Amino acid sequence: MFNIERWQEIFEAISKNRLRTFLTGISVASGIFILVILLGAGKGLQNGIEKQFERDAAGIIEVWSGTTTKEYKGLNPGRQIQYRDADYKQSVQKFDDKLDLRASTYNYWGAPFSYGKESGSYQYRGVTPDYGKVENLTIVQGRYINSNDLANNEKVATIGMKVKTDLFKDKDALGKEIIINGINFKVVGVFTDPGGEREETRAYLPLTTVQRAFGNGDKISNLFFTMKKTNNYDEALAQSEKFTQDLKELLKSRNMVAPDDDGGVGAFNSVKEAKKYYDLNLYIRLFFWWVGICTIIAGVVGVSNIMLIIVKERTKEIGIRKALGASPISIISMILHESIFITTIAGFVGLLASLLLLEFVGPMIQSEYFQNPSVDFSVALTTLALLVFAGALAGFFPAYRAAKIKPIVALRDE
């Protein structure tokens, strides 16, 4: 702990070496400022890349039905498999603890859409609520299909921007009724899709409404699942591959498909495509931490050099102290206290400046691959603690050298 006399000594030493103190402060403040800005920029790049690969990085497993290629239990090959609601429900029930999102759809291509005098041919999909998150849709007006729509078989639709533009031109679509396959549906939302215009030629309807209104019974076309995220790509890949294999085995068993028949049940695992996402994030983190470490090392060297100069200038003072009986520990403590004090104050100034810059300037930066640069406050405090420790380490070697000076040699110093 510092006593009053020690504080007075530190302030006196600082006042006598204003230029050296200023240079030390600049070195430390700039070091932590650059480090925090780099960490914030790294987070911004990570956020931007994550947005670009969000759908793949989510680890989507899509399953569809196919045509059998092998005889099985007396059933001939060439059977078209048709999934049912029970297949989806059983899948969710069995694997629920491993899943993040789950959805099922019924797809129909080339359906006639019309509103007033405008008409066209588009795709509609009966969906469950999680499907919008699976597709990474952006709702620009209104809302998406929800669980209440499914429970009540509501005749509502969330339409793509292309459908809205074709049928409504520049008019507002919300609350209007469009005719899909001869049945009226109220438009409750408009969406855009990162996949582009092709995906925006769709209308999403409640799955239960599609099954009932168009006479599809309990049929479904596709199943979609996402796994709970992990930070390690190899772990995510192994987990998703095992889930995909287990899911295919379950669906084959339920639909009388031979275990070695890959024709009846098809699956796509997007985690295999997500390696570039995991790799990019890893490289970004490693690069910025490497630059940050180099910055800290540069700060340590700068502080150490300045403290060496300060020790040199105070050689006579140190000699007098030792001649009067000062112990080596007290000499080391004196130099270290100055080093830690200056490093802490300057480090806090650099930290505060960098956080303010990220807070106010960060949101103004709008880029496809750079979004919301920020640093967790605990990480920022950790970097400050590291830099203070580095400052103490930088001051120790000059302090140790000062403690080894013999009084007679120090008193002769010019």
GROMACS .gro file of N, CA, C and O in nm, residues 105-187:
model
  332
  105THR      N    1  -4.214  -2.793  -4.388
  105THR     CA    2  -4.279  -2.715  -4.492
  105THR      C    3  -4.356  -2.806  -4.588
  105THR      O    4  -4.328  -2.926  -4.598
  106TYR      N    5  -4.453  -2.744  -4.657
  106TYR     CA    6  -4.515  -2.809  -4.772
  106TYR      C    7  -4.502  -2.710  -4.887
  106TYR      O    8  -4.546  -2.595  -4.878
  107ASN      N    9  -4.440  -2.754  -4.997
  107ASN     CA   10  -4.405  -2.664  -5.107
  107ASN      C   11  -4.493  -2.688  -5.230
  107ASN      O   12  -4.524  -2.802  -5.265
  108TYR      N   13  -4.529  -2.577  -5.295
  108TYR     CA   14  -4.605  -2.587  -5.419
  108TYR      C   15  -4.553  -2.480  -5.515
  108TYR      O   16  -4.553  -2.361  -5.483
  109TRP      N   17  -4.510  -2.524  -5.634
  109TRP     CA   18  -4.456  -2.432  -5.733
  109TRP      C   19  -4.561  -2.400  -5.839
  109TRP      O   20  -4.646  -2.482  -5.873
  110GLY      N   21  -4.550  -2.281  -5.893
  110GLY     CA   22  -4.634  -2.242  -6.006
  110GLY      C   23  -4.780  -2.221  -5.973
  110GLY      O   24  -4.868  -2.249  -6.055
  111ALA      N   25  -4.809  -2.171  -5.855
  111ALA     CA   26  -4.949  -2.146  -5.817
  111ALA      C   27  -4.992  -2.008  -5.868
  111ALA      O   28  -4.913  -1.914  -5.867
  112PRO      N   29  -5.118  -1.994  -5.912
  112PRO     CA   30  -5.166  -1.863  -5.959
  112PRO      C   31  -5.194  -1.771  -5.840
  112PRO      O   32  -5.264  -1.807  -5.746
  113PHE      N   33  -5.137  -1.649  -5.845
  113PHE     CA   34  -5.161  -1.544  -5.746
  113PHE      C   35  -5.231  -1.429  -5.818
  113PHE      O   36  -5.198  -1.399  -5.934
  114SER      N   37  -5.321  -1.361  -5.751
  114SER     CA   38  -5.383  -1.243  -5.812
  114SER      C   39  -5.428  -1.144  -5.706
  114SER      O   40  -5.460  -1.181  -5.592
  115TYR      N   41  -5.425  -1.018  -5.747
  115TYR     CA   42  -5.480  -0.910  -5.665
  115TYR      C   43  -5.536  -0.805  -5.761
  115TYR      O   44  -5.461  -0.746  -5.840
  116GLY      N   45  -5.667  -0.786  -5.757
  116GLY     CA   46  -5.731  -0.695  -5.851
  116GLY      C   47  -5.706  -0.741  -5.994
  116GLY      O   48  -5.735  -0.857  -6.028
  117LYS      N   49  -5.648  -0.654  -6.074
  117LYS     CA   50  -5.621  -0.688  -6.214
  117LYS      C   51  -5.483  -0.749  -6.234
  117LYS      O   52  -5.450  -0.791  -6.345
  118GLU      N   53  -5.403  -0.751  -6.129
  118GLU     CA   54  -5.267  -0.804  -6.141
  118GLU      C   55  -5.264  -0.952  -6.103
  118GLU      O   56  -5.335  -0.995  -6.012
  119SER      N   57  -5.181  -1.030  -6.175
  119SER     CA   58  -5.171  -1.173  -6.146
  119SER      C   59  -5.033  -1.224  -6.186
  119SER      O   60  -4.958  -1.158  -6.258
  120GLY      N   61  -5.001  -1.342  -6.138
  120GLY     CA   62  -4.874  -1.403  -6.172
  120GLY      C   63  -4.866  -1.543  -6.116
  120GLY      O   64  -4.955  -1.588  -6.043
  121SER      N   65  -4.760  -1.615  -6.152
  121SER     CA   66  -4.740  -1.752  -6.106
  121SER      C   67  -4.620  -1.754  -6.011
  121SER      O   68  -4.509  -1.717  -6.050
  122TYR      N   69  -4.643  -1.798  -5.888
  122TYR     CA   70  -4.540  -1.796  -5.786
  122TYR      C   71  -4.544  -1.924  -5.703
  122TYR      O   72  -4.632  -2.009  -5.723
  123GLN      N   73  -4.452  -1.934  -5.610
  123GLN     CA   74  -4.448  -2.049  -5.521
  123GLN      C   75  -4.507  -2.012  -5.386
  123GLN      O   76  -4.485  -1.902  -5.336
  124TYR      N   77  -4.585  -2.103  -5.327
  124TYR     CA   78  -4.623  -2.084  -5.188
  124TYR      C   79  -4.569  -2.201  -5.106
  124TYR      O   80  -4.552  -2.312  -5.155
  125ARG      N   81  -4.543  -2.170  -4.981
  125ARG     CA   82  -4.495  -2.272  -4.888
  125ARG      C   83  -4.575  -2.265  -4.759
  125ARG      O   84  -4.587  -2.158  -4.699
  126GLY      N   85  -4.627  -2.379  -4.721
  126GLY     CA   86  -4.685  -2.390  -4.589
  126GLY      C   87  -4.570  -2.410  -4.492
  126GLY      O   88  -4.485  -2.498  -4.513
  127VAL      N   89  -4.563  -2.328  -4.386
  127VAL     CA   90  -4.446  -2.331  -4.298
  127VAL      C   91  -4.487  -2.329  -4.152
  127VAL      O   92  -4.600  -2.296  -4.116
  128THR      N   93  -4.390  -2.363  -4.067
  128THR     CA   94  -4.402  -2.345  -3.923
  128THR      C   95  -4.319  -2.223  -3.884
  128THR      O   96  -4.232  -2.179  -3.960
  129PRO      N   97  -4.341  -2.164  -3.766
  129PRO     CA   98  -4.281  -2.034  -3.732
  129PRO      C   99  -4.129  -2.026  -3.741
  129PRO      O  100  -4.075  -1.923  -3.782
  130ASP      N  101  -4.056  -2.131  -3.704
  130ASP     CA  102  -3.909  -2.125  -3.705
  130ASP      C  103  -3.850  -2.115  -3.845
  130ASP      O  104  -3.731  -2.082  -3.858
  131TYR      N  105  -3.929  -2.143  -3.947
  131TYR     CA  106  -3.873  -2.148  -4.081
  131TYR      C  107  -3.817  -2.012  -4.125
  131TYR      O  108  -3.719  -2.005  -4.200
  132GLY      N  109  -3.879  -1.904  -4.079
  132GLY     CA  110  -3.828  -1.771  -4.115
  132GLY      C  111  -3.687  -1.749  -4.064
  132GLY      O  112  -3.604  -1.686  -4.131
  133LYS      N  113  -3.657  -1.801  -3.944
  133LYS     CA  114  -3.522  -1.789  -3.889
  133LYS      C  115  -3.424  -1.880  -3.963
  133LYS      O  116  -3.308  -1.846  -3.981
  134VAL      N  117  -3.473  -1.997  -4.002
  134VAL     CA  118  -3.388  -2.088  -4.079
  134VAL      C  119  -3.344  -2.023  -4.209
  134VAL      O  120  -3.227  -2.031  -4.248
  135GLU      N  121  -3.437  -1.956  -4.277
  135GLU     CA  122  -3.407  -1.891  -4.405
  135GLU      C  123  -3.342  -1.754  -4.387
  135GLU      O  124  -3.303  -1.691  -4.486
  136ASN      N  125  -3.332  -1.707  -4.263
  136ASN     CA  126  -3.271  -1.578  -4.235
  136ASN      C  127  -3.343  -1.464  -4.308
  136ASN      O  128  -3.283  -1.375  -4.367
  137LEU      N  129  -3.475  -1.468  -4.303
  137LEU     CA  130  -3.556  -1.365  -4.369
  137LEU      C  131  -3.551  -1.234  -4.291
  137LEU      O  132  -3.531  -1.233  -4.170
  138THR      N  133  -3.573  -1.125  -4.364
  138THR     CA  134  -3.587  -0.994  -4.301
  138THR      C  135  -3.727  -0.944  -4.328
  138THR      O  136  -3.766  -0.927  -4.444
  139ILE      N  137  -3.805  -0.924  -4.222
  139ILE     CA  138  -3.940  -0.873  -4.238
  139ILE      C  139  -3.933  -0.721  -4.250
  139ILE      O  140  -3.889  -0.652  -4.157
  140VAL      N  141  -3.974  -0.668  -4.364
  140VAL     CA  142  -3.967  -0.523  -4.387
  140VAL      C  143  -4.100  -0.455  -4.356
  140VAL      O  144  -4.105  -0.334  -4.332
  141GLN      N  145  -4.208  -0.531  -4.355
  141GLN     CA  146  -4.338  -0.479  -4.317
  141GLN      C  147  -4.417  -0.590  -4.248
  141GLN      O  148  -4.409  -0.707  -4.286
  142GLY      N  149  -4.492  -0.554  -4.147
  142GLY     CA  150  -4.580  -0.652  -4.083
  142GLY      C  151  -4.504  -0.757  -4.004
  142GLY      O  152  -4.409  -0.727  -3.933
  143ARG      N  153  -4.543  -0.883  -4.022
  143ARG     CA  154  -4.488  -0.992  -3.942
  143ARG      C  155  -4.479  -1.120  -4.022
  143ARG      O  156  -4.524  -1.128  -4.136
  144TYR      N  157  -4.422  -1.221  -3.957
  144TYR     CA  158  -4.410  -1.354  -4.017
  144TYR      C  159  -4.522  -1.443  -3.962
  144TYR      O  160  -4.597  -1.406  -3.871
  145ILE      N  161  -4.533  -1.561  -4.018
  145ILE     CA  162  -4.632  -1.659  -3.971
  145ILE      C  163  -4.598  -1.699  -3.828
  145ILE      O  164  -4.481  -1.726  -3.796
  146ASN      N  165  -4.698  -1.704  -3.740
  146ASN     CA  166  -4.672  -1.740  -3.600
  146ASN      C  167  -4.753  -1.863  -3.558
  146ASN      O  168  -4.832  -1.918  -3.636
  147SER      N  169  -4.730  -1.907  -3.434
  147SER     CA  170  -4.794  -2.029  -3.385
  147SER      C  171  -4.946  -2.015  -3.374
  147SER      O  172  -5.020  -2.113  -3.391
  148ASN      N  173  -4.995  -1.894  -3.349
  148ASN     CA  174  -5.139  -1.872  -3.343
  148ASN      C  175  -5.204  -1.895  -3.480
  148ASN      O  176  -5.315  -1.949  -3.490
  149ASP      N  177  -5.134  -1.857  -3.586
  149ASP     CA  178  -5.185  -1.881  -3.723
  149ASP      C  179  -5.201  -2.030  -3.749
  149ASP      O  180  -5.299  -2.072  -3.812
  150LEU      N  181  -5.104  -2.109  -3.702
  150LEU     CA  182  -5.112  -2.254  -3.722
  150LEU      C  183  -5.225  -2.315  -3.639
  150LEU      O  184  -5.301  -2.399  -3.688
  151ALA      N  185  -5.234  -2.270  -3.514
  151ALA     CA  186  -5.334  -2.329  -3.425
  151ALA      C  187  -5.477  -2.303  -3.473
  151ALA      O  188  -5.565  -2.388  -3.458
  152ASN      N  189  -5.498  -2.186  -3.535
  152ASN     CA  190  -5.633  -2.148  -3.578
  152ASN      C  191  -5.655  -2.160  -3.728
  152ASN      O  192  -5.758  -2.114  -3.779
  153ASN      N  193  -5.560  -2.221  -3.799
  153ASN     CA  194  -5.571  -2.237  -3.945
  153ASN      C  195  -5.605  -2.105  -4.015
  153ASN      O  196  -5.691  -2.098  -4.102
  154GLU      N  197  -5.532  -1.998  -3.973
  154GLU     CA  198  -5.560  -1.866  -4.028
  154GLU      C  199  -5.520  -1.858  -4.176
  154GLU      O  200  -5.417  -1.912  -4.216
  155LYS      N  201  -5.600  -1.789  -4.254
  155LYS     CA  202  -5.570  -1.768  -4.396
  155LYS      C  203  -5.494  -1.637  -4.411
  155LYS      O  204  -5.550  -1.534  -4.453
  156VAL      N  205  -5.367  -1.642  -4.374
  156VAL     CA  206  -5.280  -1.525  -4.381
  156VAL      C  207  -5.155  -1.561  -4.460
  156VAL      O  208  -5.120  -1.679  -4.475
  157ALA      N  209  -5.088  -1.458  -4.512
  157ALA     CA  210  -4.970  -1.481  -4.595
  157ALA      C  211  -4.865  -1.374  -4.568
  157ALA      O  212  -4.897  -1.257  -4.549
  158THR      N  213  -4.739  -1.419  -4.564
  158THR     CA  214  -4.624  -1.328  -4.564
  158THR      C  215  -4.559  -1.342  -4.701
  158THR      O  216  -4.514  -1.451  -4.736
  159ILE      N  217  -4.559  -1.235  -4.778
  159ILE     CA  218  -4.517  -1.245  -4.919
  159ILE      C  219  -4.379  -1.183  -4.940
  159ILE      O  220  -4.336  -1.094  -4.866
  160GLY      N  221  -4.311  -1.232  -5.042
  160GLY     CA  222  -4.180  -1.180  -5.078
  160GLY      C  223  -4.192  -1.044  -5.146
  160GLY      O  224  -4.297  -1.008  -5.201
  161MET      N  225  -4.082  -0.968  -5.142
  161MET     CA  226  -4.082  -0.834  -5.200
  161MET      C  227  -4.113  -0.836  -5.349
  161MET      O  228  -4.181  -0.747  -5.402
  162LYS      N  229  -4.070  -0.939  -5.422
  162LYS     CA  230  -4.097  -0.951  -5.565
  162LYS      C  231  -4.247  -0.969  -5.589
  162LYS      O  232  -4.305  -0.906  -5.679
  163VAL      N  233  -4.311  -1.053  -5.508
  163VAL     CA  234  -4.456  -1.073  -5.520
  163VAL      C  235  -4.529  -0.942  -5.490
  163VAL      O  236  -4.623  -0.902  -5.560
  164LYS      N  237  -4.486  -0.874  -5.386
  164LYS     CA  238  -4.549  -0.747  -5.348
  164LYS      C  239  -4.537  -0.645  -5.460
  164LYS      O  240  -4.633  -0.575  -5.495
  165THR      N  241  -4.418  -0.634  -5.519
  165THR     CA  242  -4.395  -0.536  -5.627
  165THR      C  243  -4.479  -0.569  -5.749
  165THR      O  244  -4.538  -0.480  -5.811
  166ASP      N  245  -4.487  -0.698  -5.785
  166ASP     CA  246  -4.563  -0.737  -5.904
  166ASP      C  247  -4.713  -0.716  -5.887
  166ASP      O  248  -4.781  -0.669  -5.979
  167LEU      N  249  -4.764  -0.752  -5.771
  167LEU     CA  250  -4.909  -0.747  -5.752
  167LEU      C  251  -4.960  -0.612  -5.702
  167LEU      O  252  -5.071  -0.570  -5.737
  168PHE      N  253  -4.879  -0.543  -5.623
  168PHE     CA  254  -4.927  -0.418  -5.561
  168PHE      C  255  -4.857  -0.294  -5.612
  168PHE      O  256  -4.895  -0.183  -5.574
  169LYS      N  257  -4.753  -0.313  -5.696
  169LYS     CA  258  -4.676  -0.199  -5.746
  169LYS      C  259  -4.623  -0.119  -5.627
  169LYS      O  260  -4.554  -0.172  -5.542
  170ASP      N  261  -4.657   0.010  -5.620
  170ASP     CA  262  -4.610   0.093  -5.510
  170ASP      C  263  -4.712   0.110  -5.399
  170ASP      O  264  -4.698   0.194  -5.310
  171LYS      N  265  -4.820   0.030  -5.402
  171LYS     CA  266  -4.924   0.039  -5.300
  171LYS      C  267  -4.885  -0.045  -5.177
  171LYS      O  268  -4.805  -0.138  -5.186
  172ASP      N  269  -4.948  -0.013  -5.065
  172ASP     CA  270  -4.925  -0.088  -4.941
  172ASP      C  271  -4.999  -0.222  -4.951
  172ASP      O  272  -5.117  -0.226  -4.987
  173ALA      N  273  -4.930  -0.332  -4.918
  173ALA     CA  274  -4.991  -0.465  -4.928
  173ALA      C  275  -5.053  -0.514  -4.798
  173ALA      O  276  -5.138  -0.603  -4.799
  174LEU      N  277  -5.010  -0.457  -4.686
  174LEU     CA  278  -5.058  -0.507  -4.557
  174LEU      C  279  -5.208  -0.491  -4.542
  174LEU      O  280  -5.266  -0.385  -4.571
  175GLY      N  281  -5.272  -0.599  -4.497
  175GLY     CA  282  -5.416  -0.597  -4.476
  175GLY      C  283  -5.499  -0.626  -4.599
  175GLY      O  284  -5.620  -0.650  -4.589
  176LYS      N  285  -5.434  -0.631  -4.716
  176LYS     CA  286  -5.506  -0.661  -4.840
  176LYS      C  287  -5.518  -0.812  -4.856
  176LYS      O  288  -5.440  -0.889  -4.801
  177GLU      N  289  -5.616  -0.853  -4.936
  177GLU     CA  290  -5.635  -0.996  -4.961
  177GLU      C  291  -5.593  -1.031  -5.103
  177GLU      O  292  -5.633  -0.964  -5.199
  178ILE      N  293  -5.511  -1.135  -5.113
  178ILE     CA  294  -5.470  -1.187  -5.243
  178ILE      C  295  -5.532  -1.325  -5.260
  178ILE      O  296  -5.567  -1.392  -5.161
  179ILE      N  297  -5.548  -1.364  -5.384
  179ILE     CA  298  -5.606  -1.496  -5.413
  179ILE      C  299  -5.494  -1.590  -5.456
  179ILE      O  300  -5.421  -1.564  -5.550
  180ILE      N  301  -5.479  -1.700  -5.381
  180ILE     CA  302  -5.378  -1.802  -5.411
  180ILE      C  303  -5.451  -1.933  -5.438
  180ILE      O  304  -5.521  -1.984  -5.351
  181ASN      N  305  -5.437  -1.982  -5.560
  181ASN     CA  306  -5.505  -2.107  -5.597
  181ASN      C  307  -5.655  -2.101  -5.567
  181ASN      O  308  -5.714  -2.199  -5.520
  182GLY      N  309  -5.715  -1.984  -5.590
  182GLY     CA  310  -5.859  -1.970  -5.573
  182GLY      C  311  -5.906  -1.944  -5.431
  182GLY      O  312  -6.027  -1.936  -5.407
  183ILE      N  313  -5.813  -1.927  -5.335
  183ILE     CA  314  -5.850  -1.904  -5.196
  183ILE      C  315  -5.792  -1.771  -5.149
  183ILE      O  316  -5.676  -1.739  -5.178
  184ASN      N  317  -5.871  -1.693  -5.079
  184ASN     CA  318  -5.828  -1.562  -5.030
  184ASN      C  319  -5.737  -1.575  -4.907
  184ASN      O  320  -5.770  -1.648  -4.813
  185PHE      N  321  -5.627  -1.500  -4.910
  185PHE     CA  322  -5.535  -1.492  -4.797
  185PHE      C  323  -5.505  -1.346  -4.767
  185PHE      O  324  -5.480  -1.267  -4.859
  186LYS      N  325  -5.507  -1.311  -4.640
  186LYS     CA  326  -5.478  -1.174  -4.599
  186LYS      C  327  -5.327  -1.156  -4.583
  186LYS      O  328  -5.260  -1.234  -4.516
  187VAL      N  329  -5.272  -1.052  -4.644
  187VAL     CA  330  -5.129  -1.024  -4.635
  187VAL      C  331  -5.099  -0.962  -4.499
  187VAL      O  332  -5.150  -0.855  -4.465
   0.00000   0.00000   0.00000
